[in-house]
Amino acid sequence: MEISSSSAVRSHCVGTTAIVYASDYLNKLTGEKIERECRRQLDSGCRALVIDFSDTQLVNSIGISILLGIIDIAEKNEARIVFSDVNSQTIELFEMLGLTRHVVLARNEEEALSSLSSVVPPTWPTLH
Amino acid sequence: MELTTQKLVHTFGSLADLGQEVADTGDFSEMVRTSLHLLLGTLALRRGGVVECAIDGSLYCVAPWGLEEPLGAEFTIDEKEKTLFLNGGPSAFLLENLESSNEFLDRYRVILKDQSIQVIVPMIVRGELSGFVMLGGKASGEDFSVEDFETIRAMVRHIGVGIHTHRLLEKLARRAEDNRRLYEELRAIYRDTVKAFAAAIDIKDKYTKGIRSASEGIARSSHAKWVGLRRKSKAFRLPAISMMSASL
């Protein structure tokens, strides 16, 4: 397990899966940090991303836009993406905006990792 | 929370953030990029771009997001086409709408569709077309609703005003710099003229004739005396002021 917090975003790797921790308020500043960290992890060879929202209380519009950007990057890199430990309000928001069509939601990190290690990978819809 | 209320709260939040962003006098590119993010995040649109319109009708992309390459570099628009955008309704800006008689859209439809752009919204400020916001489809896969168009238009109006204000500020800063330079030049010319006059007087005057820069020397010594007097007067004034304040 490799632990990294160099870019002020907590993250660690489990095999080829990177787990990135979102902060309490996902806005422009923190969103861009998460995006950079996800890019870095994908560039360094990770094939799956888990974004942990256990500390996240609020996600604003910019946060949504940046998360869509991360989904896009993951798709381009043929990497899978899971959002874990998302609070009920944020789930409602993700469902309302259609983000849940593109990511798998998991109750916690363990569930996220086990969903990624399942034999049949989920199919990722492509948006145009 | 009811879905409509939730959408409303989310949109209100975005509008509040957008208002704050466009009023910020900071970095222009950052302002446009953040505003675009806010618009995309409000409706969960995966890609888009803000394109500005130059006076000569050429377009250039100020902020791209999720696009393969910045849009608009090869685009041009003429006055007639601009008018069509000024008077057109929301349906006219949908690329899917082939019934729309907009030559601009017809000309670039293929390029825009290749970049997964679905809607082009004109930025109209003070009755003039200042650019476009080009938007991709919704992450939900749903079509744009009338309410979505209303939200987009409201936010695009804000972005347009923000860009316009920033451009005006840039113009003002340029004018101020021009004025400062003009002032410096005029000052130098004035100083040189006075010097030339003084030199001419020195030559003509029988007492100063032959003495190089006599006037300048007098000016320098007068200045030194004046500075000295000023210091003295300050020294005299200080006890007087303290005495006055004591008497009060």
Coordinates of C-alpha atoms in Angstrom, one line a residue:
Chain A
M1 CA 0.0 0.0 0.0
E2 CA 1.4 3.4 -1.0
I3 CA 0.3 6.5 0.8
S4 CA 0.6 10.0 -0.7
S5 CA -0.5 13.4 0.6
S6 CA 2.0 15.5 -1.4
S7 CA -0.6 17.5 -3.3
A8 CA -2.6 18.3 -0.1
V9 CA -5.1 15.6 -1.1
R10 CA -5.0 12.4 0.9
S11 CA -4.7 9.3 -1.3
H12 CA -3.3 5.8 -1.3
C13 CA -3.0 2.9 -3.6
V14 CA -4.3 -0.6 -3.2
G15 CA -2.7 -2.6 -6.0
T16 CA -3.7 -0.7 -9.2
T17 CA -6.6 1.1 -7.5
A18 CA -6.1 4.7 -6.2
I19 CA -8.2 5.8 -3.3
V20 CA -8.5 9.6 -3.2
Y21 CA -10.2 11.4 -0.3
A22 CA -12.4 14.4 -1.0
S23 CA -12.4 17.2 1.6
D24 CA -15.4 18.5 3.6
Y25 CA -16.5 21.0 0.9
L26 CA -16.0 20.0 -2.7
N27 CA -15.6 23.4 -4.5
K28 CA -13.2 24.8 -7.1
L29 CA -10.1 24.8 -5.0
T30 CA -10.5 21.3 -3.5
G31 CA -12.0 19.9 -6.7
E32 CA -9.0 20.9 -8.8
K33 CA -6.7 19.3 -6.2
I34 CA -8.7 16.1 -6.4
E35 CA -8.6 16.3 -10.2
R36 CA -4.9 16.7 -10.3
E37 CA -4.4 13.8 -7.9
C38 CA -6.6 11.6 -10.0
R39 CA -4.7 12.5 -13.1
R40 CA -1.4 11.8 -11.3
Q41 CA -2.6 8.4 -10.1
L42 CA -3.9 7.5 -13.6
D43 CA -0.6 8.7 -15.2
S44 CA 1.4 6.5 -12.7
G45 CA -0.5 3.4 -13.8
C46 CA -3.6 3.1 -11.7
R47 CA -6.5 1.3 -13.5
A48 CA -9.3 2.3 -11.1
L49 CA -10.2 5.2 -8.9
V50 CA -12.1 5.3 -5.7
I51 CA -13.1 8.8 -4.5
D52 CA -14.0 8.7 -0.9
F53 CA -16.6 11.3 0.2
S54 CA -16.7 10.3 3.9
D55 CA -15.5 13.8 5.0
T56 CA -17.6 15.6 2.3
Q57 CA -20.5 17.6 3.6
L58 CA -21.3 19.7 0.5
V59 CA -20.6 19.6 -3.3
N60 CA -21.2 22.7 -5.3
S61 CA -21.7 23.2 -9.0
I62 CA -18.0 23.6 -9.7
G63 CA -17.4 20.4 -7.7
I64 CA -20.0 18.6 -9.9
S65 CA -18.3 19.9 -13.1
I66 CA -14.9 18.8 -11.9
L67 CA -16.2 15.4 -10.9
L68 CA -17.6 15.0 -14.5
G69 CA -14.2 16.0 -15.7
I70 CA -12.6 13.2 -13.6
I71 CA -15.2 10.7 -15.0
D72 CA -14.2 11.8 -18.5
I73 CA -10.5 11.4 -17.8
A74 CA -11.1 8.0 -16.3
E75 CA -13.1 6.9 -19.3
K76 CA -10.4 8.1 -21.6
N77 CA -7.9 6.1 -19.6
E78 CA -10.2 3.1 -19.6
A79 CA -10.1 3.2 -15.8
R80 CA -13.1 2.4 -13.6
I81 CA -14.4 4.8 -11.0
V82 CA -16.3 4.4 -7.8
F83 CA -17.6 7.0 -5.4
S84 CA -17.7 5.7 -1.8
D85 CA -19.2 6.8 1.5
V86 CA -21.3 9.6 -0.1
N87 CA -23.9 11.2 2.2
S88 CA -27.6 11.0 1.4
Q89 CA -27.9 14.7 0.3
T90 CA -25.0 14.3 -2.1
I91 CA -26.4 11.1 -3.4
E92 CA -29.7 12.9 -4.1
L93 CA -27.8 15.6 -5.9
F94 CA -25.7 13.1 -8.0
E95 CA -28.9 11.2 -8.9
M96 CA -30.7 14.4 -9.8
L97 CA -27.9 15.5 -12.1
G98 CA -27.3 12.0 -13.6
L99 CA -23.8 11.4 -12.3
T100 CA -24.9 8.0 -10.9
R101 CA -25.3 6.8 -14.5
H102 CA -21.6 7.0 -14.9
V103 CA -20.2 5.9 -11.6
V104 CA -20.8 3.1 -9.1
L105 CA -21.7 4.2 -5.6
A106 CA -20.4 2.2 -2.7
R107 CA -21.2 2.3 1.0
N108 CA -17.6 2.4 2.1
E109 CA -14.0 1.9 0.9
E110 CA -14.1 -1.9 1.3
E111 CA -17.3 -2.2 -0.7
A112 CA -15.7 0.0 -3.4
L113 CA -12.6 -2.2 -3.6
S114 CA -14.6 -5.4 -3.7
S115 CA -16.9 -4.0 -6.4
L116 CA -13.8 -3.2 -8.5
S117 CA -12.3 -6.6 -7.9
S118 CA -15.5 -8.3 -9.1
V119 CA -14.9 -10.6 -12.1
V120 CA -17.3 -8.8 -14.5
P121 CA -16.4 -5.1 -14.8
P122 CA -19.4 -2.8 -15.1
T123 CA -20.0 -1.3 -18.6
W124 CA -19.4 2.4 -18.8
P125 CA -21.9 4.3 -20.8
T126 CA -20.4 6.8 -23.2
L127 CA -21.8 10.3 -23.2
H128 CA -22.0 12.6 -26.1
Chain B
M1 CA -36.4 17.0 -0.5
E2 CA -38.7 17.3 -3.6
L3 CA -36.8 17.1 -6.9
T4 CA -37.9 20.5 -8.1
T5 CA -37.0 22.2 -4.8
Q6 CA -33.6 20.4 -4.9
K7 CA -33.0 21.6 -8.4
L8 CA -34.0 25.1 -7.4
V9 CA -31.7 25.1 -4.4
H10 CA -28.8 23.8 -6.5
T11 CA -29.4 26.4 -9.3
F12 CA -29.7 29.3 -6.7
G13 CA -26.5 28.2 -5.2
S14 CA -24.8 28.3 -8.6
L15 CA -26.3 31.7 -9.5
A16 CA -25.0 33.1 -6.2
D17 CA -21.5 31.8 -6.8
L18 CA -21.7 33.1 -10.4
G19 CA -22.7 36.5 -9.3
Q20 CA -19.7 36.6 -6.9
E21 CA -17.4 35.3 -9.6
V22 CA -18.3 37.8 -12.4
A23 CA -18.1 40.7 -9.9
D24 CA -14.5 39.7 -9.0
T25 CA -12.0 42.0 -10.7
G26 CA -9.3 39.3 -10.6
D27 CA -7.8 37.2 -13.4
F28 CA -10.0 37.3 -16.5
S29 CA -9.3 33.8 -17.8
E30 CA -9.9 32.4 -14.3
M31 CA -13.2 34.2 -14.1
V32 CA -14.5 32.8 -17.4
R33 CA -13.2 29.3 -16.6
T34 CA -14.9 29.3 -13.2
S35 CA -18.1 30.7 -14.6
L36 CA -18.2 28.0 -17.3
H37 CA -17.6 25.4 -14.6
L38 CA -20.5 26.8 -12.6
L39 CA -22.8 26.6 -15.7
L40 CA -21.7 23.1 -16.5
G41 CA -22.1 22.0 -12.9
T42 CA -25.6 23.4 -12.6
L43 CA -27.0 21.1 -15.2
A44 CA -24.2 18.5 -15.1
L45 CA -23.0 19.1 -18.7
R46 CA -19.8 17.3 -19.5
R47 CA -18.3 19.7 -21.9
G48 CA -18.5 23.3 -23.2
G49 CA -16.7 26.4 -24.1
V50 CA -16.9 30.2 -23.9
V51 CA -16.2 31.8 -27.3
E52 CA -15.6 35.5 -27.7
C53 CA -16.5 37.5 -30.8
A54 CA -14.0 40.0 -32.1
I55 CA -14.9 43.2 -34.0
D56 CA -13.8 41.7 -37.3
G57 CA -16.2 38.8 -36.8
S58 CA -13.6 36.2 -35.9
L59 CA -14.2 34.0 -32.9
Y60 CA -11.8 32.7 -30.3
C61 CA -12.2 30.3 -27.4
V62 CA -11.6 31.9 -24.0
A63 CA -12.4 28.9 -21.9
P64 CA -12.7 25.3 -23.1
W65 CA -13.7 22.4 -20.9
G66 CA -13.8 18.7 -21.8
L67 CA -13.2 19.5 -25.5
E68 CA -10.7 17.7 -27.7
E69 CA -9.4 21.1 -28.9
P70 CA -10.5 24.7 -28.3
L71 CA -13.5 25.6 -30.4
G72 CA -14.0 28.6 -32.6
A73 CA -10.4 29.3 -33.8
E74 CA -11.5 28.8 -37.4
F75 CA -15.0 30.3 -37.0
T76 CA -16.2 33.6 -38.3
I77 CA -19.5 35.3 -38.2
D78 CA -21.0 38.2 -40.2
E79 CA -23.4 40.9 -39.2
K80 CA -26.5 39.2 -40.7
E81 CA -25.8 36.0 -38.8
K82 CA -25.3 38.0 -35.6
T83 CA -28.7 39.5 -36.0
L84 CA -30.2 36.0 -36.4
F85 CA -28.8 35.1 -33.0
L86 CA -30.1 38.4 -31.4
N87 CA -33.6 37.6 -32.5
G88 CA -33.7 33.8 -32.3
G89 CA -35.4 31.7 -29.6
P90 CA -33.9 28.8 -27.6
S91 CA -34.9 26.1 -30.2
A92 CA -32.9 28.0 -32.8
F93 CA -29.7 27.3 -30.9
L94 CA -30.0 23.6 -30.8
L95 CA -27.7 21.9 -33.3
E96 CA -30.3 19.1 -33.7
N97 CA -32.8 21.6 -35.0
L98 CA -32.2 21.4 -38.8
E99 CA -35.3 23.6 -39.5
S100 CA -33.4 26.6 -38.1
S101 CA -32.3 28.9 -40.9
N102 CA -29.1 30.0 -39.2
E103 CA -26.2 29.9 -41.7
F104 CA -23.6 30.1 -39.0
L105 CA -24.9 26.9 -37.4
D106 CA -25.3 25.2 -40.8
R107 CA -21.7 26.1 -41.6
Y108 CA -20.1 24.7 -38.5
R109 CA -22.7 22.1 -37.5
V110 CA -20.4 19.1 -38.4
I111 CA -17.4 20.5 -36.5
L112 CA -19.5 21.3 -33.4
K113 CA -21.2 17.9 -33.5
D114 CA -17.8 16.2 -33.7
Q115 CA -16.9 18.0 -30.4
S116 CA -20.2 16.7 -29.0
I117 CA -21.7 20.2 -28.7
Q118 CA -25.5 20.3 -28.7
V119 CA -26.4 23.9 -27.9
I120 CA -25.0 27.3 -28.8
V121 CA -26.2 30.1 -26.6
P122 CA -25.4 33.7 -27.7
M123 CA -24.0 36.1 -25.2
I124 CA -25.8 39.3 -25.7
V125 CA -24.7 42.4 -23.8
R126 CA -26.3 45.8 -24.4
G127 CA -28.0 44.5 -27.5
E128 CA -24.8 43.3 -29.1
L129 CA -23.5 39.8 -29.6
S130 CA -20.3 39.5 -27.6
G131 CA -19.8 35.8 -28.1
F132 CA -21.2 32.3 -27.5
V133 CA -21.4 29.7 -24.9
M134 CA -21.2 26.2 -26.5
L135 CA -22.5 23.4 -24.5
G136 CA -22.5 19.6 -24.7
G137 CA -25.2 17.2 -23.5
K138 CA -26.4 16.5 -20.0
A139 CA -24.8 13.8 -18.0
S140 CA -28.3 12.4 -17.3
G141 CA -28.7 11.8 -21.1
E142 CA -32.0 13.8 -21.0
D143 CA -32.9 16.4 -23.5
F144 CA -32.8 20.1 -22.5
S145 CA -36.0 21.3 -21.0
V146 CA -37.5 24.8 -21.2
E147 CA -36.4 25.3 -17.6
D148 CA -32.9 24.3 -18.5
F149 CA -32.8 26.8 -21.3
E150 CA -34.1 29.5 -18.9
T151 CA -31.3 28.6 -16.5
I152 CA -28.7 28.6 -19.2
R153 CA -29.8 31.9 -20.6
A154 CA -29.8 33.5 -17.2
M155 CA -26.3 32.3 -16.4
V156 CA -25.0 33.1 -19.9
R157 CA -26.3 36.6 -19.4
H158 CA -24.3 36.9 -16.2
I159 CA -21.1 35.5 -17.9
G160 CA -21.6 38.0 -20.8
V161 CA -21.8 40.9 -18.4
G162 CA -18.8 39.6 -16.5
I163 CA -16.7 39.4 -19.7
H164 CA -17.9 42.8 -20.9
T165 CA -17.0 44.4 -17.5
H166 CA -13.6 42.9 -17.6
R167 CA -13.0 44.1 -21.1
L168 CA -14.1 47.6 -20.1
L169 CA -11.7 47.5 -17.2
E170 CA -8.9 46.4 -19.5
K171 CA -9.7 49.2 -21.9
L172 CA -9.8 51.7 -19.0
A173 CA -6.4 50.5 -17.7
R174 CA -4.9 50.9 -21.2
R175 CA -6.3 54.4 -21.5
A176 CA -5.0 55.3 -18.1
E177 CA -1.5 54.0 -19.2
D178 CA -1.7 56.0 -22.4
N179 CA -2.6 59.2 -20.5
R180 CA 0.2 58.7 -18.0
R181 CA 2.7 58.3 -20.9
L182 CA 1.3 61.4 -22.6
Y183 CA 1.6 63.3 -19.4
E184 CA 5.3 62.2 -19.0
E185 CA 6.0 63.2 -22.6
L186 CA 4.3 66.6 -22.2
R187 CA 6.2 67.2 -19.0
A188 CA 9.6 66.5 -20.7
I189 CA 8.7 68.8 -23.6
Y190 CA 7.7 71.5 -21.2
R191 CA 10.9 71.2 -19.2
D192 CA 13.0 71.3 -22.3
T193 CA 11.2 74.4 -23.6
V194 CA 11.7 76.2 -20.3
K195 CA 15.4 75.2 -20.3
A196 CA 15.7 76.5 -23.9
F197 CA 14.1 79.8 -22.9
A198 CA 16.3 80.2 -19.9
A199 CA 19.4 79.5 -22.0
A200 CA 18.3 82.1 -24.5
I201 CA 17.7 84.7 -21.7
D202 CA 21.2 83.9 -20.2
I203 CA 22.8 84.6 -23.6
K204 CA 20.9 87.9 -24.1
D205 CA 21.5 89.2 -20.6
K206 CA 24.7 91.2 -20.2
Y207 CA 25.3 90.0 -16.6
T208 CA 25.0 86.3 -17.3
K209 CA 26.4 86.4 -20.8
G210 CA 29.3 83.8 -21.0
I211 CA 28.3 82.1 -17.8
R212 CA 27.2 78.6 -18.6
S213 CA 23.8 77.6 -17.2
A214 CA 23.5 80.7 -15.0
S215 CA 19.7 80.4 -14.7
E216 CA 20.0 76.8 -13.8
G217 CA 22.5 77.6 -11.1
I218 CA 20.2 80.3 -9.7
A219 CA 17.3 77.9 -9.8
R220 CA 19.3 75.3 -7.9
S221 CA 20.4 77.7 -5.2
S222 CA 16.9 79.1 -4.9
H223 CA 15.6 75.6 -4.5
A224 CA 18.2 74.8 -1.8
K225 CA 17.3 78.0 0.0
W226 CA 13.6 77.3 -0.2
V227 CA 14.1 73.8 1.2
G228 CA 16.2 75.3 4.0
L229 CA 13.5 77.9 4.8
R230 CA 10.9 75.2 4.8
R231 CA 12.8 73.2 7.3
K232 CA 13.3 76.3 9.5
S233 CA 9.7 77.3 9.3
K234 CA 8.7 73.8 10.3
A235 CA 11.0 74.0 13.3
F236 CA 9.4 77.4 14.2
R237 CA 5.9 76.2 13.6
L238 CA 6.2 73.1 15.8
P239 CA 6.6 74.9 19.2
A240 CA 3.9 77.4 18.1
I241 CA 1.5 74.6 17.5
S242 CA 2.3 72.9 20.8
M243 CA 1.8 76.2 22.6
M244 CA -1.5 76.7 20.8
S245 CA -2.7 73.2 21.8
A246 CA -1.6 73.8 25.4
S247 CA -3.6 76.9 25.6
L248 CA -6.6 75.1 24.4

